[in-house]
Coordinates of C-alpha atoms and ligand atoms in Angstrom, one line a residue:
M1 CA 71.5 65.5 99.9
E2 CA 72.8 62.2 98.4
F3 CA 76.3 61.4 99.8
L4 CA 78.4 61.7 96.6
E5 CA 76.5 64.8 95.6
L6 CA 77.5 66.3 99.0
V7 CA 81.1 65.2 98.6
K8 CA 81.2 66.9 95.1
K9 CA 79.7 70.1 96.4
R10 CA 82.3 70.7 99.1
R11 CA 84.9 73.1 97.9
S12 CA 87.6 75.2 99.6
I13 CA 86.0 78.6 99.7
R14 CA 88.2 81.7 100.1
D15 CA 85.6 84.5 99.9
Y16 CA 82.9 84.9 102.6
R17 CA 79.9 87.0 103.3
K18 CA 79.8 88.7 106.7
D19 CA 76.4 87.4 107.6
P20 CA 76.4 85.5 110.9
V21 CA 76.2 81.7 111.2
S22 CA 73.4 80.5 113.4
D23 CA 74.2 78.7 116.7
E24 CA 72.1 75.8 115.4
D25 CA 74.3 75.5 112.3
I26 CA 77.5 75.7 114.5
K27 CA 76.2 73.1 116.8
A28 CA 75.2 70.8 113.9
V29 CA 78.7 70.8 112.3
L30 CA 80.3 70.3 115.7
E31 CA 78.0 67.3 116.3
A32 CA 79.2 65.8 113.1
A33 CA 82.8 66.1 114.4
R34 CA 81.8 64.6 117.7
L35 CA 80.6 61.5 116.0
A36 CA 83.8 60.9 114.0
P37 CA 85.8 57.8 114.6
S38 CA 89.1 58.0 116.4
W39 CA 92.0 55.9 117.6
G40 CA 90.7 53.7 120.4
N41 CA 87.7 55.9 120.5
R42 CA 89.9 58.3 122.6
Q43 CA 88.5 61.4 120.9
C44 CA 91.7 63.4 121.4
W45 CA 90.3 66.4 119.6
R46 CA 89.0 69.7 121.1
F47 CA 87.4 72.4 119.0
V48 CA 87.6 76.1 119.7
V49 CA 84.7 78.1 118.1
V50 CA 86.1 81.7 117.5
K51 CA 83.7 84.5 116.8
D52 CA 85.8 87.3 118.3
E53 CA 87.1 89.6 115.5
V54 CA 90.5 90.2 117.0
T55 CA 91.2 86.5 117.4
R56 CA 89.9 85.8 113.9
E57 CA 92.3 88.4 112.6
K58 CA 95.2 86.8 114.5
L59 CA 94.4 83.4 113.1
A60 CA 94.0 84.9 109.6
D61 CA 97.5 86.3 109.8
K62 CA 97.1 88.7 107.0
R63 CA 94.9 86.4 104.9
E64 CA 91.9 88.7 105.2
W65 CA 89.4 86.3 103.6
I66 CA 89.8 84.0 106.6
A67 CA 88.8 86.7 109.1
E68 CA 85.9 87.8 106.8
A69 CA 84.0 84.6 107.8
P70 CA 82.0 85.2 111.1
V71 CA 83.3 82.0 112.7
V72 CA 86.6 80.2 112.7
I73 CA 86.7 76.6 114.1
V74 CA 90.1 75.7 115.4
A75 CA 90.8 71.9 115.6
C76 CA 93.2 71.0 118.4
A77 CA 94.5 67.7 119.7
D78 CA 95.9 66.3 122.8
P79 CA 98.5 63.8 121.3
G80 CA 98.7 62.0 124.6
K81 CA 95.1 60.9 124.2
S82 CA 95.7 59.3 120.8
G83 CA 98.0 56.5 119.6
Q84 CA 101.2 56.1 117.8
K85 CA 102.6 53.4 115.5
A86 CA 106.3 53.6 114.7
D87 CA 106.8 57.2 113.7
Q88 CA 103.1 57.8 112.9
D89 CA 101.0 60.0 115.2
Y90 CA 97.3 59.1 114.9
Y91 CA 96.1 62.4 116.4
L92 CA 96.6 63.9 112.9
L93 CA 94.3 61.3 111.4
D94 CA 91.7 61.7 114.2
V95 CA 91.5 65.4 113.7
G96 CA 91.6 65.1 109.9
I97 CA 88.6 62.8 109.9
A98 CA 86.7 65.1 112.3
M99 CA 87.5 68.1 110.2
E100 CA 86.1 66.5 107.1
H101 CA 82.9 65.7 109.0
I102 CA 82.7 69.4 109.9
M103 CA 83.2 70.4 106.3
L104 CA 80.7 68.0 104.9
A105 CA 78.1 69.0 107.5
A106 CA 78.7 72.6 106.7
T107 CA 78.3 72.0 103.0
E108 CA 75.0 70.2 103.6
R109 CA 73.8 73.4 105.3
G110 CA 74.8 75.7 102.5
L111 CA 77.8 76.9 104.5
A112 CA 81.4 77.1 103.3
T113 CA 84.8 76.1 104.8
C114 CA 88.4 75.9 103.9
W115 CA 91.0 73.7 105.5
I116 CA 93.8 75.9 106.9
G117 CA 96.9 73.9 107.5
W118 CA 99.5 76.6 106.8
F119 CA 99.9 78.7 109.9
D120 CA 102.3 79.4 112.7
E121 CA 101.3 77.0 115.4
D122 CA 102.7 79.1 118.3
M123 CA 100.7 82.1 117.1
A124 CA 97.5 80.0 116.8
R125 CA 98.0 78.5 120.2
Q126 CA 98.5 81.9 121.7
A127 CA 95.5 83.3 119.9
I128 CA 93.1 80.7 121.4
G129 CA 94.9 80.5 124.7
A130 CA 95.8 76.8 124.4
P131 CA 98.6 75.2 126.6
E132 CA 101.9 74.0 125.1
S133 CA 100.8 70.4 125.4
I134 CA 98.0 70.9 122.9
R135 CA 98.7 70.7 119.1
V136 CA 96.7 73.0 116.9
V137 CA 96.2 70.8 113.8
A138 CA 94.1 72.9 111.5
Y139 CA 91.4 75.5 111.3
T140 CA 88.6 76.5 109.0
P141 CA 86.6 79.6 108.5
L142 CA 82.9 78.9 108.6
G143 CA 80.5 81.2 106.9
H144 CA 78.2 81.9 103.9
P145 CA 80.1 81.7 100.6
A146 CA 80.5 84.9 98.6
E147 CA 81.8 82.9 95.6
E148 CA 80.4 80.1 93.6
K149 CA 82.7 77.3 92.6
D150 CA 82.1 74.4 90.2
E151 CA 81.7 71.0 91.8
V152 CA 85.0 69.2 92.2
S153 CA 88.4 70.7 91.5
E154 CA 90.9 68.8 89.5
R155 CA 91.4 65.2 90.7
L156 CA 93.4 62.3 89.3
P157 CA 91.4 59.6 87.5
L158 CA 90.7 56.4 89.4
E159 CA 92.8 54.5 87.0
E160 CA 95.8 56.4 88.3
L161 CA 94.9 56.0 92.0
V162 CA 93.8 52.5 92.3
Y163 CA 95.9 49.3 92.1
Y164 CA 94.5 45.8 92.4
E165 CA 96.0 43.1 94.6
K166 CA 99.5 44.5 94.5
Y167 CA 100.9 48.0 94.6
G168 CA 101.5 49.3 91.1
Q169 CA 99.2 46.6 89.5
R170 CA 96.4 47.9 87.4
Ligands
LIG1 C1 95.9 69.2 105.0 C2 95.4 70.4 104.2 C3 95.9 71.6 104.4 C4 95.5 72.7 103.6 N1 95.9 74.0 103.9 C5 95.4 75.0 103.2 C6 95.9 76.4 103.6 O1 96.7 76.6 104.5 N2 95.3 77.4 102.9 C7 94.4 77.2 101.9 O2 93.9 78.2 101.3 N3 94.0 76.0 101.6 C8 94.5 74.9 102.2 N4 94.0 73.6 101.9 C9 93.0 73.4 100.9 C10 93.5 72.7 99.6 O3 94.2 73.7 98.9 C11 92.3 72.2 98.8 O4 91.6 71.3 99.5 C12 92.7 71.6 97.4 O5 93.3 72.6 96.6 C13 91.5 71.0 96.7 O6 90.5 72.0 96.5 P1 89.0 71.8 97.0 O7 89.1 71.7 98.6 O8 88.2 73.0 96.6 O9 88.4 70.5 96.5 C14 94.5 72.5 102.6 C15 93.9 71.2 102.5 C16 94.3 70.2 103.2 C17 93.7 68.8 103.1

């Protein structure tokens, strides 16, 4: 699939079929994450692939559509392995980039995802058995979509997003 076509096709899907995802597909999306760039190439991320229904339900935390997907990928980071500039922690960027790689690779394979950033981190850490030193940055269900969405949800036009030479200059 042509790159922009793929980018347009990715949508946040909140309705999943229960059909399993093949190990080949899981491996392919994780490989896309593995190849992502990161601060100092330190690869601070770790990914937990969750198929267990009880754990998926914990992570869903009453949002049943998350647990409907046969797989949840939980993206974690060891902040000590990434960098910092002033008050900016780069592990969030590292994991954000890797997650987008996962989501685009999934889309290319006809699979669906949805970034989950709203969750109780202690609950998530406990659900996957991660130590206190590890941040759970995000997770995503991974499965076959049960809903069809148009390409691209609402976005600001480029004229509003882009300045030339100086901030605020159009
Ligand atoms: C950092 C981040 C956190 C998000 N957290 C959630 C979330 O907790 N639950 C949810 O349903 N969607 C979440 N989303 C998905 C956004 O709502 C979605 O990307 C946005 O509405 C644009 O829609 P699209 O992904 O279909 O293009 C999150 C997205 C990002 C980038």
